[in-house]
Tab-separated table of N, CA and C in Angstrom:
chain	number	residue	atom	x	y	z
A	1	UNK	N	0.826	-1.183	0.000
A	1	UNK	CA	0.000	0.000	0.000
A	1	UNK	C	0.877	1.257	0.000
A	2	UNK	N	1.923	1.140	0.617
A	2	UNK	CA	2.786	2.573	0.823
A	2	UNK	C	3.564	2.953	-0.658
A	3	UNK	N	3.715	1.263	-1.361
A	3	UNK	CA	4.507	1.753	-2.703
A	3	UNK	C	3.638	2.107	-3.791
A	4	UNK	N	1.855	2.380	-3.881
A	4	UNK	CA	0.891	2.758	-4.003
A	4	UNK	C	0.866	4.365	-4.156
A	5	UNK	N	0.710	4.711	-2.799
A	5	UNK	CA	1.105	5.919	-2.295
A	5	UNK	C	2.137	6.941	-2.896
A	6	UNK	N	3.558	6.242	-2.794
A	6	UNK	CA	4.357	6.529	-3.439
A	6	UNK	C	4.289	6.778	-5.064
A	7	UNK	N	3.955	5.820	-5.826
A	7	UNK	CA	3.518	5.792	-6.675
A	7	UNK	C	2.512	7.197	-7.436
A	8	UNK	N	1.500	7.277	-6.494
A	8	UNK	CA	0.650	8.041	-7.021
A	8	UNK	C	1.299	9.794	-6.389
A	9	UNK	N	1.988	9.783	-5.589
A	9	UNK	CA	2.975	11.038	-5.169
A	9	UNK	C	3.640	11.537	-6.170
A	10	UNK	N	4.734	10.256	-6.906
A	10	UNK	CA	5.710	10.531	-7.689
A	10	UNK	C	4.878	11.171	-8.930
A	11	UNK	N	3.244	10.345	-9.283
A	11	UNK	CA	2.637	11.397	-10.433
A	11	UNK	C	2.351	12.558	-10.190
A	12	UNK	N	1.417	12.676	-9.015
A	12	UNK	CA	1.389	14.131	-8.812
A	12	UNK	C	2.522	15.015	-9.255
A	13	UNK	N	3.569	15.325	-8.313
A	13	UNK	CA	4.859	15.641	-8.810
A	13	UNK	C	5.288	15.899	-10.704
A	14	UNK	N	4.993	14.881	-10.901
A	14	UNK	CA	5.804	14.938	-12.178
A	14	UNK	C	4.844	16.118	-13.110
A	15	UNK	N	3.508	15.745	-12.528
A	15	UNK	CA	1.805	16.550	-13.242
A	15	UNK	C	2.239	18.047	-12.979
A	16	UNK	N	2.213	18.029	-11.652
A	16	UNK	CA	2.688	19.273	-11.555
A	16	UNK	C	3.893	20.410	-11.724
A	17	UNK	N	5.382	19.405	-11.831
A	17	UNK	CA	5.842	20.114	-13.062
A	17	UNK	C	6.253	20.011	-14.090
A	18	UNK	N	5.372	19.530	-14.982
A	18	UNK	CA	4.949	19.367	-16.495
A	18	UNK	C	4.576	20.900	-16.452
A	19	UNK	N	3.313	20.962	-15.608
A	19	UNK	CA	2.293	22.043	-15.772
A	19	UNK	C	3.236	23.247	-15.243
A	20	UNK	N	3.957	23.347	-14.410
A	20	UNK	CA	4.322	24.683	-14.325
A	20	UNK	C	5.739	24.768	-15.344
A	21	UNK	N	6.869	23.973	-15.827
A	21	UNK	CA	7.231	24.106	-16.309
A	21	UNK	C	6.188	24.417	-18.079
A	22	UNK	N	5.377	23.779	-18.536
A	22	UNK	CA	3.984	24.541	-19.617
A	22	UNK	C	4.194	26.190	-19.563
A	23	UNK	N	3.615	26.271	-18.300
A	23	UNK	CA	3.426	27.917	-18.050
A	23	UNK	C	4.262	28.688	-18.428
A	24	UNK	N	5.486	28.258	-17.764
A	24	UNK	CA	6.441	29.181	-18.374
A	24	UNK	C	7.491	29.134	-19.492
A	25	UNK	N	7.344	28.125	-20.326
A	25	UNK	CA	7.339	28.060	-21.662
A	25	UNK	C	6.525	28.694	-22.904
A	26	UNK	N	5.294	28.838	-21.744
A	26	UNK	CA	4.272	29.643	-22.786
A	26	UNK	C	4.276	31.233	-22.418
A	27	UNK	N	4.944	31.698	-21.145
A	27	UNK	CA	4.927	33.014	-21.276
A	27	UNK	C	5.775	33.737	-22.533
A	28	UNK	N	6.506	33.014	-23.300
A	28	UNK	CA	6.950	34.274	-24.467
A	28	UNK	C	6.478	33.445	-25.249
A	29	UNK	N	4.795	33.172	-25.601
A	29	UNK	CA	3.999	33.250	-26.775
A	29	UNK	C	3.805	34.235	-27.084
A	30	UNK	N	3.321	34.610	-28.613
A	30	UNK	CA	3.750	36.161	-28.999
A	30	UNK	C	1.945	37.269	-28.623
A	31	UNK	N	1.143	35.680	-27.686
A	31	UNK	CA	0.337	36.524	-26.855
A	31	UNK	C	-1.465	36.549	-27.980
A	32	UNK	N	-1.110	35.928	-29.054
A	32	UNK	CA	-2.199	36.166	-30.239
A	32	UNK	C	-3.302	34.725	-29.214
A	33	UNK	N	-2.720	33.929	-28.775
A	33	UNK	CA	-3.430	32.828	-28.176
A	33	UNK	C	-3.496	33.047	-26.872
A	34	UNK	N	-4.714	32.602	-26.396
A	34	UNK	CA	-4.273	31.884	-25.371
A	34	UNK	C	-5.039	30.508	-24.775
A	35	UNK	N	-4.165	30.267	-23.600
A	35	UNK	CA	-4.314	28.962	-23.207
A	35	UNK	C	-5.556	28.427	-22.597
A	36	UNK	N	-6.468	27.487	-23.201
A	36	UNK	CA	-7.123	26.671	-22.783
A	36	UNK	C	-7.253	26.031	-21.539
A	37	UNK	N	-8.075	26.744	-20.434
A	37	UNK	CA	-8.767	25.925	-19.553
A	37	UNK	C	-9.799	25.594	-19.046
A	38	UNK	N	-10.119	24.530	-18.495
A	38	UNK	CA	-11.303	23.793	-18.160
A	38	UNK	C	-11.699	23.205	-16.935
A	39	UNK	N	-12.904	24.147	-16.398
A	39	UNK	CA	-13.456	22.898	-15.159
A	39	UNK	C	-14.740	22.099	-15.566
A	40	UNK	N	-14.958	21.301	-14.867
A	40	UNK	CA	-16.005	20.374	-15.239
A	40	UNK	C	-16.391	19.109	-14.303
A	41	UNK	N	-17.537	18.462	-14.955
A	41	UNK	CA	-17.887	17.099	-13.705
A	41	UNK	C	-17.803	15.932	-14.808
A	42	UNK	N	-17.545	15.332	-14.379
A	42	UNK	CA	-17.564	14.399	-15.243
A	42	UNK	C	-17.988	13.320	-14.751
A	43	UNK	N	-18.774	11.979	-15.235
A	43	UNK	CA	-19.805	10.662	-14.724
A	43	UNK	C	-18.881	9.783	-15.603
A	44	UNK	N	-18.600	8.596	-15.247
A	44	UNK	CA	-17.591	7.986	-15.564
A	44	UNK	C	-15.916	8.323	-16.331
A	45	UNK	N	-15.829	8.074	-17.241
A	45	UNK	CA	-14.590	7.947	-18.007
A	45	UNK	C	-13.416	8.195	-16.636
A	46	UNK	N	-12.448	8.974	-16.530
A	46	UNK	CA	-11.151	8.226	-15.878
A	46	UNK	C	-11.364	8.564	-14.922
A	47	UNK	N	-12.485	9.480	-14.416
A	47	UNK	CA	-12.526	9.646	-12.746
A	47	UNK	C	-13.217	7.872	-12.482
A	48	UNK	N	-13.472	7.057	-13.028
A	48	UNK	CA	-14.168	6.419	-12.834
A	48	UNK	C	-15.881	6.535	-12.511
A	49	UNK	N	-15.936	6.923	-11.451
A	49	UNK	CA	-17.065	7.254	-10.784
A	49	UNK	C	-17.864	9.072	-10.987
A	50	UNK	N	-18.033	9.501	-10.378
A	50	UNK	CA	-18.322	10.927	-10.429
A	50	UNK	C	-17.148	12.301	-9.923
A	51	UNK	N	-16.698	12.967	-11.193
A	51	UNK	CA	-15.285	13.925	-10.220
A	51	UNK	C	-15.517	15.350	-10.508
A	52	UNK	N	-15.038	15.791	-10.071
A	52	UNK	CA	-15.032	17.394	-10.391
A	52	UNK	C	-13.261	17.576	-11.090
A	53	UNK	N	-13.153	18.210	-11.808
A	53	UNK	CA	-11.724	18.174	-12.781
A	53	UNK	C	-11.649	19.807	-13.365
A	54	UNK	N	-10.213	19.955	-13.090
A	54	UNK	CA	-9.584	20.966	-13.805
A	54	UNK	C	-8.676	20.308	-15.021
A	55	UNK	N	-8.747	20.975	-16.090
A	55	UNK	CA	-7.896	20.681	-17.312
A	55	UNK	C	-7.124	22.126	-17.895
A	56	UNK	N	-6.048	21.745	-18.454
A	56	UNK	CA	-5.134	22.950	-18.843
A	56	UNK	C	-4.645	22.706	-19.780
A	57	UNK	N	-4.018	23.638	-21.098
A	57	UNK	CA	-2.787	23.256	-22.262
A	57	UNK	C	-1.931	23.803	-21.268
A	58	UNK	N	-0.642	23.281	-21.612
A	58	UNK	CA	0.733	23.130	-21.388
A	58	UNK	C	1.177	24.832	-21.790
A	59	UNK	N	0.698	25.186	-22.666
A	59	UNK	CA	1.040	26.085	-23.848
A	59	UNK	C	-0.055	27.410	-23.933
A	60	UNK	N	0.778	28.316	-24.730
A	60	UNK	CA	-0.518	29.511	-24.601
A	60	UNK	C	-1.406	28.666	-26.188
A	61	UNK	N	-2.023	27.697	-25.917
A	61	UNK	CA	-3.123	27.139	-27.309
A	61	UNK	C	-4.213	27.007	-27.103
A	62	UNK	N	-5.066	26.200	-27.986
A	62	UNK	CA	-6.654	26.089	-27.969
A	62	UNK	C	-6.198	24.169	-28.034
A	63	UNK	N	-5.171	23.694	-28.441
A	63	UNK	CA	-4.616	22.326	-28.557
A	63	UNK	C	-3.451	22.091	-28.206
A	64	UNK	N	-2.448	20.672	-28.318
A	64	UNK	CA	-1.641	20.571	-27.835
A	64	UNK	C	-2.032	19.632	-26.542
A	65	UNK	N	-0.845	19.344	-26.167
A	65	UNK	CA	-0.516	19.039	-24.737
A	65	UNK	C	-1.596	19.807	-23.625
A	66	UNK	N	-1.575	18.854	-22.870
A	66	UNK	CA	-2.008	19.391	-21.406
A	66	UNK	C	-2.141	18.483	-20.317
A	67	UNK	N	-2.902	18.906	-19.476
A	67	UNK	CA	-3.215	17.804	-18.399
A	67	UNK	C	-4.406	18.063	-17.576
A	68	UNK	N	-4.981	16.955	-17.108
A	68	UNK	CA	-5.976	17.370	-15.777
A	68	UNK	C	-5.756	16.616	-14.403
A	69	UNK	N	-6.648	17.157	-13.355
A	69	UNK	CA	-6.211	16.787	-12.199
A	69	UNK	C	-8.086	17.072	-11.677
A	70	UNK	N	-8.193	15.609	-10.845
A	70	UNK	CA	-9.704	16.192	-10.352
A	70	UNK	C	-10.005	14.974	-8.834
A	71	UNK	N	-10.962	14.888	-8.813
A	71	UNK	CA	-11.237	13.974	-6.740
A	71	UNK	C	-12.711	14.497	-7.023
A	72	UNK	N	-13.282	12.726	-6.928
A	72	UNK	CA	-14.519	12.098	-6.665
A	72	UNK	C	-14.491	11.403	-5.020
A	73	UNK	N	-15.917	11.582	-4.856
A	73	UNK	CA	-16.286	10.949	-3.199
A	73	UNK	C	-17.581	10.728	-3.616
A	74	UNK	N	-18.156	9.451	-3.120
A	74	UNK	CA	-19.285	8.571	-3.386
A	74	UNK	C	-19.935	7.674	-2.379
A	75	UNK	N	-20.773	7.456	-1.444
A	75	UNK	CA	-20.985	7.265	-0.545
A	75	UNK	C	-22.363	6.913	-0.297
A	76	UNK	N	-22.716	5.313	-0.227
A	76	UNK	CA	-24.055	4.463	-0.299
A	76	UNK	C	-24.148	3.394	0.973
A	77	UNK	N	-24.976	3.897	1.841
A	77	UNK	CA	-25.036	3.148	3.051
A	77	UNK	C	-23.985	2.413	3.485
A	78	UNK	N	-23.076	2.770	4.176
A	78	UNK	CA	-21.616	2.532	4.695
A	78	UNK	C	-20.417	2.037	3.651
A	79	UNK	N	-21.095	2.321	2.506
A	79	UNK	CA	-20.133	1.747	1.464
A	79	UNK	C	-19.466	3.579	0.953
A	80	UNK	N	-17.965	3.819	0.723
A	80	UNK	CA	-17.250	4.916	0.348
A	80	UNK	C	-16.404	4.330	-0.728
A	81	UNK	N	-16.292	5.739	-1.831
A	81	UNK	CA	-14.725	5.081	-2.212
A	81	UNK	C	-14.651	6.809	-3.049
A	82	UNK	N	-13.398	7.027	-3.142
A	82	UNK	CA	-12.769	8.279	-3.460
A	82	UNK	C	-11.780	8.003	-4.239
A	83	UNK	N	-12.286	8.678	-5.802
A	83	UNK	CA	-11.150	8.545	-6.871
A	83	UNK	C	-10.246	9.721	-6.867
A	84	UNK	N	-9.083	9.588	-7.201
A	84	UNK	CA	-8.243	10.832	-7.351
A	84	UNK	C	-7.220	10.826	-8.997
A	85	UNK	N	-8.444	11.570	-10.169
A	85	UNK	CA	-7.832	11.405	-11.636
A	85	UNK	C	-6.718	12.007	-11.982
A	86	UNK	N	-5.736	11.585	-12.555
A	86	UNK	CA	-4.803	12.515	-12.889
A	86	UNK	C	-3.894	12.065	-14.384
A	87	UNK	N	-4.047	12.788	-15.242
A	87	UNK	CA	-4.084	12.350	-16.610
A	87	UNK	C	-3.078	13.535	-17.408
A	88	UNK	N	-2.237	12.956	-18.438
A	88	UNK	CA	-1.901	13.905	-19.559
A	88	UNK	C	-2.825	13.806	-21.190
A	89	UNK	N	-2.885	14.700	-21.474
A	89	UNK	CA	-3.533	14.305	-23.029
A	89	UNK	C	-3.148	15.044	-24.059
A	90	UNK	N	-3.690	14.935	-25.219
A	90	UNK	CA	-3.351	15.816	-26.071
A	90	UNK	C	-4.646	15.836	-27.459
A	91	UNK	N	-5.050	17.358	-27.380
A	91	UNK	CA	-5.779	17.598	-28.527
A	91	UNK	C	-5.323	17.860	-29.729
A	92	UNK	N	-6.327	17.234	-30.666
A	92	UNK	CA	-6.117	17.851	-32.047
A	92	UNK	C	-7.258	18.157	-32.517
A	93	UNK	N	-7.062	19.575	-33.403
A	93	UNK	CA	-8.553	20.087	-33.909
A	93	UNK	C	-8.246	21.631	-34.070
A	94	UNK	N	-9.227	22.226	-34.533
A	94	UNK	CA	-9.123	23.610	-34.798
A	94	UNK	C	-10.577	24.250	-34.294
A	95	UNK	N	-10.761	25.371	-34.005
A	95	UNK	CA	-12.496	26.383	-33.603
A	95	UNK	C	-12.306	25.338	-32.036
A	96	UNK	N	-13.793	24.928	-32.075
A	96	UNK	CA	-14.524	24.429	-31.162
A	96	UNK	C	-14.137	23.202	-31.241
A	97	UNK	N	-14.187	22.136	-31.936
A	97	UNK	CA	-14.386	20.751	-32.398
A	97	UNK	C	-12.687	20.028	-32.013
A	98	UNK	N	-12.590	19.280	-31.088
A	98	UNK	CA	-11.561	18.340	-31.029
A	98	UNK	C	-11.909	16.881	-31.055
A	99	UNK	N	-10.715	16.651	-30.644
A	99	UNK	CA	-10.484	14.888	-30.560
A	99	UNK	C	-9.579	14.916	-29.418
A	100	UNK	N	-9.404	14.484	-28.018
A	100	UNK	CA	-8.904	13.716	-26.985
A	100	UNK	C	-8.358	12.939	-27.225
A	101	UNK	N	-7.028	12.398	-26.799
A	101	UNK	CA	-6.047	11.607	-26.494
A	101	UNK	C	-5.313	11.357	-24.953
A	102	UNK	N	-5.728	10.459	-24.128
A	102	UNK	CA	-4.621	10.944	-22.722
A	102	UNK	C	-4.617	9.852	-22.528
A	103	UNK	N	-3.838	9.768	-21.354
A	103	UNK	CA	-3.343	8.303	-20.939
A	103	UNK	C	-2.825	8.910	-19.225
A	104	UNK	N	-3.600	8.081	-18.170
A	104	UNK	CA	-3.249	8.285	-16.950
A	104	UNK	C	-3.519	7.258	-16.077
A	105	UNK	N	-3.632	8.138	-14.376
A	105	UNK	CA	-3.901	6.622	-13.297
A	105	UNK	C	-4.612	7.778	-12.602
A	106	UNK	N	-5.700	6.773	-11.955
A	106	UNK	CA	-6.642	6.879	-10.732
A	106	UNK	C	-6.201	6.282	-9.076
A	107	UNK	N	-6.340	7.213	-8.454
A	107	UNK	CA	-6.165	6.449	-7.307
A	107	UNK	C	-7.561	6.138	-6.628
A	108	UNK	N	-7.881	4.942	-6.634
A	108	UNK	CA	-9.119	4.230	-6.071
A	108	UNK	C	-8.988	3.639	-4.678
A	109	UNK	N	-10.106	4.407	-3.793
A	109	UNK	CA	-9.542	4.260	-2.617
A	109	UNK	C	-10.982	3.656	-1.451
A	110	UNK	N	-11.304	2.750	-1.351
A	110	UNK	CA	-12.406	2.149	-1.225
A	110	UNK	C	-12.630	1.596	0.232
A	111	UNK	N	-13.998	1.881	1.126
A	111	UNK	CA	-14.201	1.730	2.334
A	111	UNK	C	-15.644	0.753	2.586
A	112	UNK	N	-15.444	-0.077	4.171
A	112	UNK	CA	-16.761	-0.748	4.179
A	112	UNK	C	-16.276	-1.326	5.236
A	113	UNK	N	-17.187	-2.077	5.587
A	113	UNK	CA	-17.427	-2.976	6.622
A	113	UNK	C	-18.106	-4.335	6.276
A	114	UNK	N	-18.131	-5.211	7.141
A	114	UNK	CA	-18.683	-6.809	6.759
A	114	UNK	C	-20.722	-6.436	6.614
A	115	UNK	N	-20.539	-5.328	6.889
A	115	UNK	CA	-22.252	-5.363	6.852
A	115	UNK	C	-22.713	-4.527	5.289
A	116	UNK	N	-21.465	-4.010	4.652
A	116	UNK	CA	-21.286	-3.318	3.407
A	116	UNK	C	-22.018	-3.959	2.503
A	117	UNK	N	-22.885	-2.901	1.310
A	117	UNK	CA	-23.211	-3.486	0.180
A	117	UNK	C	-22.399	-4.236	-0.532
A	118	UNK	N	-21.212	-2.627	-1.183
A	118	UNK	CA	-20.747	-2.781	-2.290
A	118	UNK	C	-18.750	-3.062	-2.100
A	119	UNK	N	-18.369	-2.862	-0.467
A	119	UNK	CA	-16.494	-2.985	-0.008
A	119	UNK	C	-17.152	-3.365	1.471
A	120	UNK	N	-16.410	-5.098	1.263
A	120	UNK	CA	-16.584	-5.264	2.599
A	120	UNK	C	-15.153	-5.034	3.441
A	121	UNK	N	-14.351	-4.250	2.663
A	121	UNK	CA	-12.842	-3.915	3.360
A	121	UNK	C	-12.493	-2.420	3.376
A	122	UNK	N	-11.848	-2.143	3.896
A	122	UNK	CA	-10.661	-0.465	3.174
A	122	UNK	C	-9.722	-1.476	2.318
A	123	UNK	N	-9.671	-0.439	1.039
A	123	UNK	CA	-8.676	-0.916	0.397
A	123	UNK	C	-8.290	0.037	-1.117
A	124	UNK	N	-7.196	0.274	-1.463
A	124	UNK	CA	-6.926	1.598	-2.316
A	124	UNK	C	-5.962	0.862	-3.399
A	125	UNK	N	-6.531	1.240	-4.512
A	125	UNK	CA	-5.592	0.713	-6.141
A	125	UNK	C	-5.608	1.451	-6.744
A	126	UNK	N	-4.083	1.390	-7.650
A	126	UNK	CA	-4.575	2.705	-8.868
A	126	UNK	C	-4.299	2.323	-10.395
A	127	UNK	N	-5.496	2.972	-10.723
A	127	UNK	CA	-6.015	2.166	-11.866
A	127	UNK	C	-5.567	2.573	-13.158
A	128	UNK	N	-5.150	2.401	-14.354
A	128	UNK	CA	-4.706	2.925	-15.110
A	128	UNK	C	-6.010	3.196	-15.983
A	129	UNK	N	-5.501	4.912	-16.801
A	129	UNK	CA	-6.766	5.220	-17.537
A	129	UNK	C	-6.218	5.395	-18.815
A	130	UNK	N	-7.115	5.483	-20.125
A	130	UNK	CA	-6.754	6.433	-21.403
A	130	UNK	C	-8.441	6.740	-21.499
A	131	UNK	N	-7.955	7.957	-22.623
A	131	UNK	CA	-8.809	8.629	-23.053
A	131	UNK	C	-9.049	8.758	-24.585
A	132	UNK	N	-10.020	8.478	-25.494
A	132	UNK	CA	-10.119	8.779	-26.927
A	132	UNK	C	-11.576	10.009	-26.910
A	133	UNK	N	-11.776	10.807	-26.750
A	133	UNK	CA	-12.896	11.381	-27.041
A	133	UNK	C	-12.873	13.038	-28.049
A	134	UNK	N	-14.250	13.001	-27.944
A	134	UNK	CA	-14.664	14.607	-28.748
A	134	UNK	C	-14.842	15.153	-27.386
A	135	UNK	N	-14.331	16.232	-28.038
A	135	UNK	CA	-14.550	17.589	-26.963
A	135	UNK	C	-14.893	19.166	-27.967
A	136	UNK	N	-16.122	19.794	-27.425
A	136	UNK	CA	-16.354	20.654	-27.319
A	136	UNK	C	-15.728	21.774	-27.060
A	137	UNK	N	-15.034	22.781	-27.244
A	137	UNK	CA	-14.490	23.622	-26.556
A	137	UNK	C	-14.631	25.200	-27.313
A	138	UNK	N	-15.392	25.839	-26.522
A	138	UNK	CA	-15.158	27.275	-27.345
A	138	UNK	C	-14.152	28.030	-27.409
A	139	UNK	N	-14.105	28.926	-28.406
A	139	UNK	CA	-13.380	29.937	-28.800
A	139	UNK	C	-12.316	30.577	-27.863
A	140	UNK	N	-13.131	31.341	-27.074
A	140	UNK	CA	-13.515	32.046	-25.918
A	140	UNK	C	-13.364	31.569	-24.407
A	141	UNK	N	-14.448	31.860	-23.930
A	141	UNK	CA	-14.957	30.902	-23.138
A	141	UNK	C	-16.694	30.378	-22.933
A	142	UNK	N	-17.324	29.512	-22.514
A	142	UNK	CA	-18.430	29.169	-22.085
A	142	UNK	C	-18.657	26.932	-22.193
A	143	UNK	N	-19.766	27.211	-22.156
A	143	UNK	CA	-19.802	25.613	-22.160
A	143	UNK	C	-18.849	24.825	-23.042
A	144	UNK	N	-18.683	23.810	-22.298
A	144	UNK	CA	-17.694	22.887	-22.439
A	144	UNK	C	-18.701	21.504	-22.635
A	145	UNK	N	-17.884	20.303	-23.242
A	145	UNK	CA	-18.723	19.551	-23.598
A	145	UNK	C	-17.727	17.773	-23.766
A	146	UNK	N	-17.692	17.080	-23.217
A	146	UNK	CA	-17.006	15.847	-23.245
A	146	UNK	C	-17.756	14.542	-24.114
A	147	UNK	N	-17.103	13.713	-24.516
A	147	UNK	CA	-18.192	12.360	-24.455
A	147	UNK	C	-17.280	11.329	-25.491
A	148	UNK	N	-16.871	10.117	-24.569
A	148	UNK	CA	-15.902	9.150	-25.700
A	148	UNK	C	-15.975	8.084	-24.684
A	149	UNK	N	-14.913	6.929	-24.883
A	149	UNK	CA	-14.361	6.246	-24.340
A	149	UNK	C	-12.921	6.464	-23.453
A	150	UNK	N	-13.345	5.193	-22.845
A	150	UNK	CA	-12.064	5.632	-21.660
A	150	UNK	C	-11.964	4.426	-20.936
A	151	UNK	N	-11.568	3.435	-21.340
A	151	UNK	CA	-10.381	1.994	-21.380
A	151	UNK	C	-9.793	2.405	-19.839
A	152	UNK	N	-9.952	1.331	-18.794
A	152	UNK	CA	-9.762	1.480	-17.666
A	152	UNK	C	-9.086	0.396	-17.617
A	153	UNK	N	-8.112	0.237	-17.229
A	153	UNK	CA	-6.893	-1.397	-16.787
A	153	UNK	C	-5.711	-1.548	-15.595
A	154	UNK	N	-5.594	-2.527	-14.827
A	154	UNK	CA	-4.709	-2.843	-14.031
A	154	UNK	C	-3.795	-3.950	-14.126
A	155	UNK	N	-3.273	-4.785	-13.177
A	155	UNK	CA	-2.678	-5.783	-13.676
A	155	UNK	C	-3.699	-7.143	-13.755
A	156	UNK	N	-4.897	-6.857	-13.270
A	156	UNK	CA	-6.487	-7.930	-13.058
A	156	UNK	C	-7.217	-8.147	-14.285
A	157	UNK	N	-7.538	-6.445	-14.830
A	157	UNK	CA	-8.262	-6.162	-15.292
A	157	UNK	C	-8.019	-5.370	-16.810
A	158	UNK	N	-8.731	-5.303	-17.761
A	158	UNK	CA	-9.262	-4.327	-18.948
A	158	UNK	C	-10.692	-4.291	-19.585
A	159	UNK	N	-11.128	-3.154	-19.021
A	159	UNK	CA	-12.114	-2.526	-19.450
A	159	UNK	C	-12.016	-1.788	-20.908
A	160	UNK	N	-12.034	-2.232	-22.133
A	160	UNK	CA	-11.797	-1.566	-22.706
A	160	UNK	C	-13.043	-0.701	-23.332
A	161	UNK	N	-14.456	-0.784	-23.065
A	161	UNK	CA	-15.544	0.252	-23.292
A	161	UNK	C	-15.970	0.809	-22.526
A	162	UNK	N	-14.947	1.215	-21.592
A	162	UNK	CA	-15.695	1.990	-20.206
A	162	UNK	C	-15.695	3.371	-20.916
A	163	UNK	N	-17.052	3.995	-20.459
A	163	UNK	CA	-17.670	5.463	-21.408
A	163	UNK	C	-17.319	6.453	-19.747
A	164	UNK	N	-17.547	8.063	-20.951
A	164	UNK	CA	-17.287	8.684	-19.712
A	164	UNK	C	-18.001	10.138	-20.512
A	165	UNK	N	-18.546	10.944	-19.883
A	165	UNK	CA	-19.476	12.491	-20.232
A	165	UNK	C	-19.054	13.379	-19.252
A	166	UNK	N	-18.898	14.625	-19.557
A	166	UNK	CA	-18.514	15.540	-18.815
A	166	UNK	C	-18.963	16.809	-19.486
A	167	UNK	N	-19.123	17.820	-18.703
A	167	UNK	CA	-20.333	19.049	-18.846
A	167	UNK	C	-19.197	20.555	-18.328
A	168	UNK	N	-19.243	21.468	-18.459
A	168	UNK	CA	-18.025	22.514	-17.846
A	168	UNK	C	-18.020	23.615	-18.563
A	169	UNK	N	-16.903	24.372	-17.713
A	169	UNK	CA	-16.717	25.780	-18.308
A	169	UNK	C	-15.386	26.038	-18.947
A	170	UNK	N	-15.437	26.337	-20.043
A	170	UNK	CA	-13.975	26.817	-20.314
A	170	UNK	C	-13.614	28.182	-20.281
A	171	UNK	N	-12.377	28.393	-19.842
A	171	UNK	CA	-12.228	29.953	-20.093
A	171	UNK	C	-10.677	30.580	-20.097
């Protein structure tokens, strides 16, 4: 469990400076763009379950590189479990209209008791995600718009039609 932990530390870390090293690669863009970001909820795809998510380009773009970072909590008569998404991707497309590409891990972190529906233990895995979808994205800013597949796998398991929708603001 601790090399788990570790594990999902060392991504954080690396997520976060991807992203700030991004930033300041993109401060001497010549400023005609700028950079794409996104909050949103999203019902399946790599949060697994239900998450709230920030997404960013790397870059002052509307495409390109980027990443997101988001934390779901779910909770059905003594049954819990709390995802924590954290993903790189990369768009292609021009205006509004893309295509999604990412590839990441979830930390799945799951609670219960012997009287539990759905975890009759505590117990935390992290799950590997990708992403193929359309995305919505304005100009500007305003609604945001998700909806594809999103292939969920460990060393147990592959899901490869796990779906995922997400709703948000860009700006």
């Amino acid at each position: 469990m601790k090399t788990k932990y570790t594990a999902l530390l060392t991504l954080v870390l690396l997520f976060l400076s991807v992203l700030v090293k991004g930033q300041e690669s993109g401060s001497t863009s010549s400023g005609n763009e700028k950079r794409a970001q996104n909050i949103f909820v999203e019902l399946g795809g790599q949060g697994l379950l239900f998450t709230a998510n920030y997404d960013s380009r790397f870059s002052n773009r509307r495409d390109g590189f980027g990443g997101r970072a988001g934390i779901g909590y779910l909770s059905i008569e003594g049954d819990n479990a709390t995802t924590v998404p954290l993903s790189l991707n990369y768009l292609l497309g021009k205006g509004r209209h893309f295509f999604e590409m990412g590839l990441g891990a979830t930390l799945l972190a799951t609670g219960g008791n012997d009287d539990s529906f759905l975890f009759d233990e505590n117990n935390s895995n992290i799950i590997g995600t990708m992403s193929f979808s359309y995305r919505l994205q304005p100009v500007d800013r305003g609604f945001s718009f998700r909806a594809g597949l999103s292939p969920v796998f460990n060393k147990d398991f592959f899901i490869p039609y796990y779906a995922g929708l997400s709703l948000g603001y860009s700006f």
